[in-house]
Coordinates of C-alpha atoms in Angstrom, one line a residue:
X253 CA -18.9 18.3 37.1
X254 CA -19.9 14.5 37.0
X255 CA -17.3 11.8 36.8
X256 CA -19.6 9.0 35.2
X257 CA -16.7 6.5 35.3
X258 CA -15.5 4.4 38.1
X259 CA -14.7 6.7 41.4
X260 CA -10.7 7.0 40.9
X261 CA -8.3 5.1 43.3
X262 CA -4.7 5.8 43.5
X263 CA -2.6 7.0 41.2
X264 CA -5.6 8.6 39.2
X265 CA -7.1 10.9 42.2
X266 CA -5.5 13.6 39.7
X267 CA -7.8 13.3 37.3
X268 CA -11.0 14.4 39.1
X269 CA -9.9 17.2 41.0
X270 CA -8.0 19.0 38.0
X271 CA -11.3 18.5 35.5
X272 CA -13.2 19.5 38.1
X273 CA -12.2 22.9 37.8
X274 CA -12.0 23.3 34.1
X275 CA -15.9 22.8 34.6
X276 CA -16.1 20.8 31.3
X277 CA -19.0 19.2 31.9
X278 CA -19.7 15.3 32.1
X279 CA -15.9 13.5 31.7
X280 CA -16.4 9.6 31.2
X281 CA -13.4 6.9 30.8
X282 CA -14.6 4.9 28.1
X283 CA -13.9 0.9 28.5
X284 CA -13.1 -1.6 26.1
X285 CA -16.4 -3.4 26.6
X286 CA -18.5 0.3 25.4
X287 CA -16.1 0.8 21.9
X288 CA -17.1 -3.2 21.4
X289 CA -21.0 -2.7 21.9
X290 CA -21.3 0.6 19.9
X291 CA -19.4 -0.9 17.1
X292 CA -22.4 -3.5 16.8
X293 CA -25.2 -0.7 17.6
X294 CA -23.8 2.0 14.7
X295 CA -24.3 1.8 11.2
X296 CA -27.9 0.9 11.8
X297 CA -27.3 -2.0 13.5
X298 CA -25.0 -3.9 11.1
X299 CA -23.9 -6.9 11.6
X300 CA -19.9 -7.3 12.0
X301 CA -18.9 -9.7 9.3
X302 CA -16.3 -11.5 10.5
X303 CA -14.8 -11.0 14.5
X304 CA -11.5 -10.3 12.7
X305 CA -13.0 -6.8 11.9
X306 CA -13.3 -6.2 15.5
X307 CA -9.7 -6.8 16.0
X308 CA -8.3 -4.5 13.2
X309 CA -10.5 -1.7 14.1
X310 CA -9.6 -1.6 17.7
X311 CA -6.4 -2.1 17.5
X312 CA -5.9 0.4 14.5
X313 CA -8.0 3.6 16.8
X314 CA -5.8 4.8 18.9
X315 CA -8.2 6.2 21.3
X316 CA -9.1 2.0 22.5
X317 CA -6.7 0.6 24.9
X318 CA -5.5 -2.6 23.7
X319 CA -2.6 -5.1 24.5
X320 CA -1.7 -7.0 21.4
X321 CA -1.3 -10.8 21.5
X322 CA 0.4 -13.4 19.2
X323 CA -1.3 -13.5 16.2
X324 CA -0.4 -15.6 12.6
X325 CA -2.0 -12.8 9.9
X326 CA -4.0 -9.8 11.2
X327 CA -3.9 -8.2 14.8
X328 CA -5.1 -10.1 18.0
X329 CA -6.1 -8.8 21.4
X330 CA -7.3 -11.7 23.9
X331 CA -8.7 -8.9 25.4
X332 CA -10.8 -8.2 22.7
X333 CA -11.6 -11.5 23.1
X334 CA -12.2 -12.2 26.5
X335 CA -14.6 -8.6 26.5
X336 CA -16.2 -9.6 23.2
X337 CA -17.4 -12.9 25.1
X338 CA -18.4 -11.3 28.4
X339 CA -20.8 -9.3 26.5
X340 CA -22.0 -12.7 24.9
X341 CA -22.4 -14.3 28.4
X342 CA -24.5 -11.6 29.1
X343 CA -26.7 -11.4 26.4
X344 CA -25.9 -8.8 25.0
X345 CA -24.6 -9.7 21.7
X346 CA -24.3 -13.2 20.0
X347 CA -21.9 -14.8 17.5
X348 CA -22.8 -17.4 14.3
X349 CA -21.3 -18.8 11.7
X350 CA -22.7 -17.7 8.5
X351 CA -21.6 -17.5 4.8
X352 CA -20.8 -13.9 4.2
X353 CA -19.5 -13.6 0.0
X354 CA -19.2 -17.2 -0.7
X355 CA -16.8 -17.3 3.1
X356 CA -18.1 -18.8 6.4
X357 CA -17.4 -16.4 8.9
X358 CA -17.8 -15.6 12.2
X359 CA -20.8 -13.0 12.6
X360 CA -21.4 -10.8 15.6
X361 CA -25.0 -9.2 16.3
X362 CA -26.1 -7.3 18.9
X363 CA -29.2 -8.7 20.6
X364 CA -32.5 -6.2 22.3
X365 CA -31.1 -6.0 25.4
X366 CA -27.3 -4.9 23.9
X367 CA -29.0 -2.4 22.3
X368 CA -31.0 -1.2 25.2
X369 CA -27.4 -0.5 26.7
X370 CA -25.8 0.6 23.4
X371 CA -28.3 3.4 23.5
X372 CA -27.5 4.7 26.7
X373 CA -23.7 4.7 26.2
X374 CA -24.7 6.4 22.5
X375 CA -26.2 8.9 24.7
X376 CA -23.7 8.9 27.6
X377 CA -21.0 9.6 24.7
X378 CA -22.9 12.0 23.1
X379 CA -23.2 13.8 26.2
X380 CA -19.6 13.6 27.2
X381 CA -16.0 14.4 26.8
X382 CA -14.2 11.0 27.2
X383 CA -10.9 10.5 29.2
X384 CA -8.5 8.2 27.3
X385 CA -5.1 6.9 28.1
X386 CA -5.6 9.0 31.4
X387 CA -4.2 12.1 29.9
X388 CA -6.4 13.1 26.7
X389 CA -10.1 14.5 26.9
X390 CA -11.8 13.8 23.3
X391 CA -15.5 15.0 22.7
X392 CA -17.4 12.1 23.0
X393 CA -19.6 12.8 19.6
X394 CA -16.6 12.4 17.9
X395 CA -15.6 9.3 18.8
X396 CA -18.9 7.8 17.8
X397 CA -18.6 9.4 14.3
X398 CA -15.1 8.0 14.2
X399 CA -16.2 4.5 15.3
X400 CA -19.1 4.4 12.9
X401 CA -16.8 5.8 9.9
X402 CA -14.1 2.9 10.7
X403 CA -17.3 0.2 11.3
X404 CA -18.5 1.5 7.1
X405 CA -14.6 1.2 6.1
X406 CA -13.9 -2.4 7.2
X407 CA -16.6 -4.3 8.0
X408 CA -16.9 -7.1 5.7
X409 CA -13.7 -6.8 4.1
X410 CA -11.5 -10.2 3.9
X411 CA -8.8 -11.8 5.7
X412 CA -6.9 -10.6 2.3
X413 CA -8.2 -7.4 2.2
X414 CA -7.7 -6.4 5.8
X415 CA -3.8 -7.8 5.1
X416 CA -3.6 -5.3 1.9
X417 CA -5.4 -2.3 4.1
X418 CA -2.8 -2.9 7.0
X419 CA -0.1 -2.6 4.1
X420 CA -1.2 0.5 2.9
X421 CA -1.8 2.0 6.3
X422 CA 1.6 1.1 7.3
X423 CA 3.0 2.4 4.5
X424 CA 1.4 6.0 4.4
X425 CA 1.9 6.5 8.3
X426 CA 4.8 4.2 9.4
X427 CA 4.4 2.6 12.7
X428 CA 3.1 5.6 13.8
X429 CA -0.7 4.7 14.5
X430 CA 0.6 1.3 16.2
X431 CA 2.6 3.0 19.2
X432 CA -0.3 3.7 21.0
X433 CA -0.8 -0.2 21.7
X434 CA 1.3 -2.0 24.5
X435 CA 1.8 -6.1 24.9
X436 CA 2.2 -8.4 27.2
X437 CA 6.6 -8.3 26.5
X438 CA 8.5 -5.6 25.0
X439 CA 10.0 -8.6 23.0
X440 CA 6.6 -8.9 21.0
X441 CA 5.7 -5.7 21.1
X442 CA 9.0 -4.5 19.1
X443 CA 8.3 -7.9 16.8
X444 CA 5.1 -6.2 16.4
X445 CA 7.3 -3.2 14.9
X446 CA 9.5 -5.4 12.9
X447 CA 7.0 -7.4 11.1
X448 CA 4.8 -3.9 10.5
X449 CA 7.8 -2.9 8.5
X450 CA 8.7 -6.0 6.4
X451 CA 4.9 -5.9 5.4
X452 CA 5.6 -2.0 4.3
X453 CA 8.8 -3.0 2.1
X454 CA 7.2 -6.2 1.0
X455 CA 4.4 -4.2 -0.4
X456 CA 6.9 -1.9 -2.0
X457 CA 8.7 -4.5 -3.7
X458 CA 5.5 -6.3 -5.1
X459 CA 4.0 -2.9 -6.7
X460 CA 6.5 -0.3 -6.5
X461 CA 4.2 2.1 -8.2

């Protein structure tokens, strides 16, 4: 079997040696920088419309590993942010402003050469079973469909419309689909918590039908 990720150091030495003998197949760690890149490549190559989308989806797939930062409205990963402008720096996607539905906003487009790469991690993916949060092995075709079904749901929606989305999320599954996400204090990351419920009851209390 072919570990395509990084050769494992330390404490994850495990992880080769025991899916090495389930004979699996290809097992790849996906990185943040792969789930940003494909989610310009699907859909056809659709523009993101609005770099808050990238946020919300990431941080709302549980499969992306993702710290949460301070943030006034809609979730915030400087991670996401700092990844999301590496892959500028190297050409491989670009960022203008641009009225989207009568709103300026912040549009992300992948360029030739992020596509080149896009491609071959559509194909690595396809190809793969990916190892997330070290412990669970998800077939990478999936995720791509998953990514591409979440990139249809949200992209384009508004600032007001993610708000609402997060509402109804939270409501339906609690903070349930959040706990996969760590930050940078246990301080924020149970303010995190807090504020995800007030927006459930708020919601509640606005419509409670």
């Amino acid at each position: 079997m072919a570990i395509d990720s990084e050769p494992a150091t330390g404490g994850h030495t495990w992880k080769k040696g025991v899916l090495e003998n389930f004979r699996l197949g290809k097992v790849y760690e996906p990185r943040l920088e792969d789930y940003i890149l494909l989610l310009l490549y699907l859909d056809g190559r659709t523009p993101i419309y609005g770099e808050e989308v990238v946020h919300f989806i990431l941080t709302i797939y549980p499969y992306a590993e993702v710290e949460l930062s301070p943030s006034f409205f809609l979730p915030y990963s400087a991670i996401i942010e700092n990844k999301l402008g590496e892959l500028i720096e190297k050409k491989l996607a670009y960022r203008l402003k641009q009225n989207y539905r009568g709103t300026e906003k912040n549009i992300i487009k992948i360029t030739e050469g992020g596509s080149d790469e896009a491609r071959r991690l559509f194909k690595l993916f396809s190809e793969s079973w990916l190892l997330v949060h070290n412990t669970v092995l998800r077939q990478g075709s999936e995720v791509l469909n998953e990514l591409e079904a979440l990139k249809k749901t949200y992209n384009g929606k508004s600032v007001t419309e993610l708000i609402g989305l997060l509402a109804s999320k939270l409501d339906a599954e609690g903070t349930f689909f959040i706990q996969h996400l760590s930050a940078n204090s246990p301080g924020w990351m149970n303010y995190v918590y807090y504020l995800a419920r007030q927006i459930s009851k708020e919601k509640h209390s606005i419509n409670p039908f």
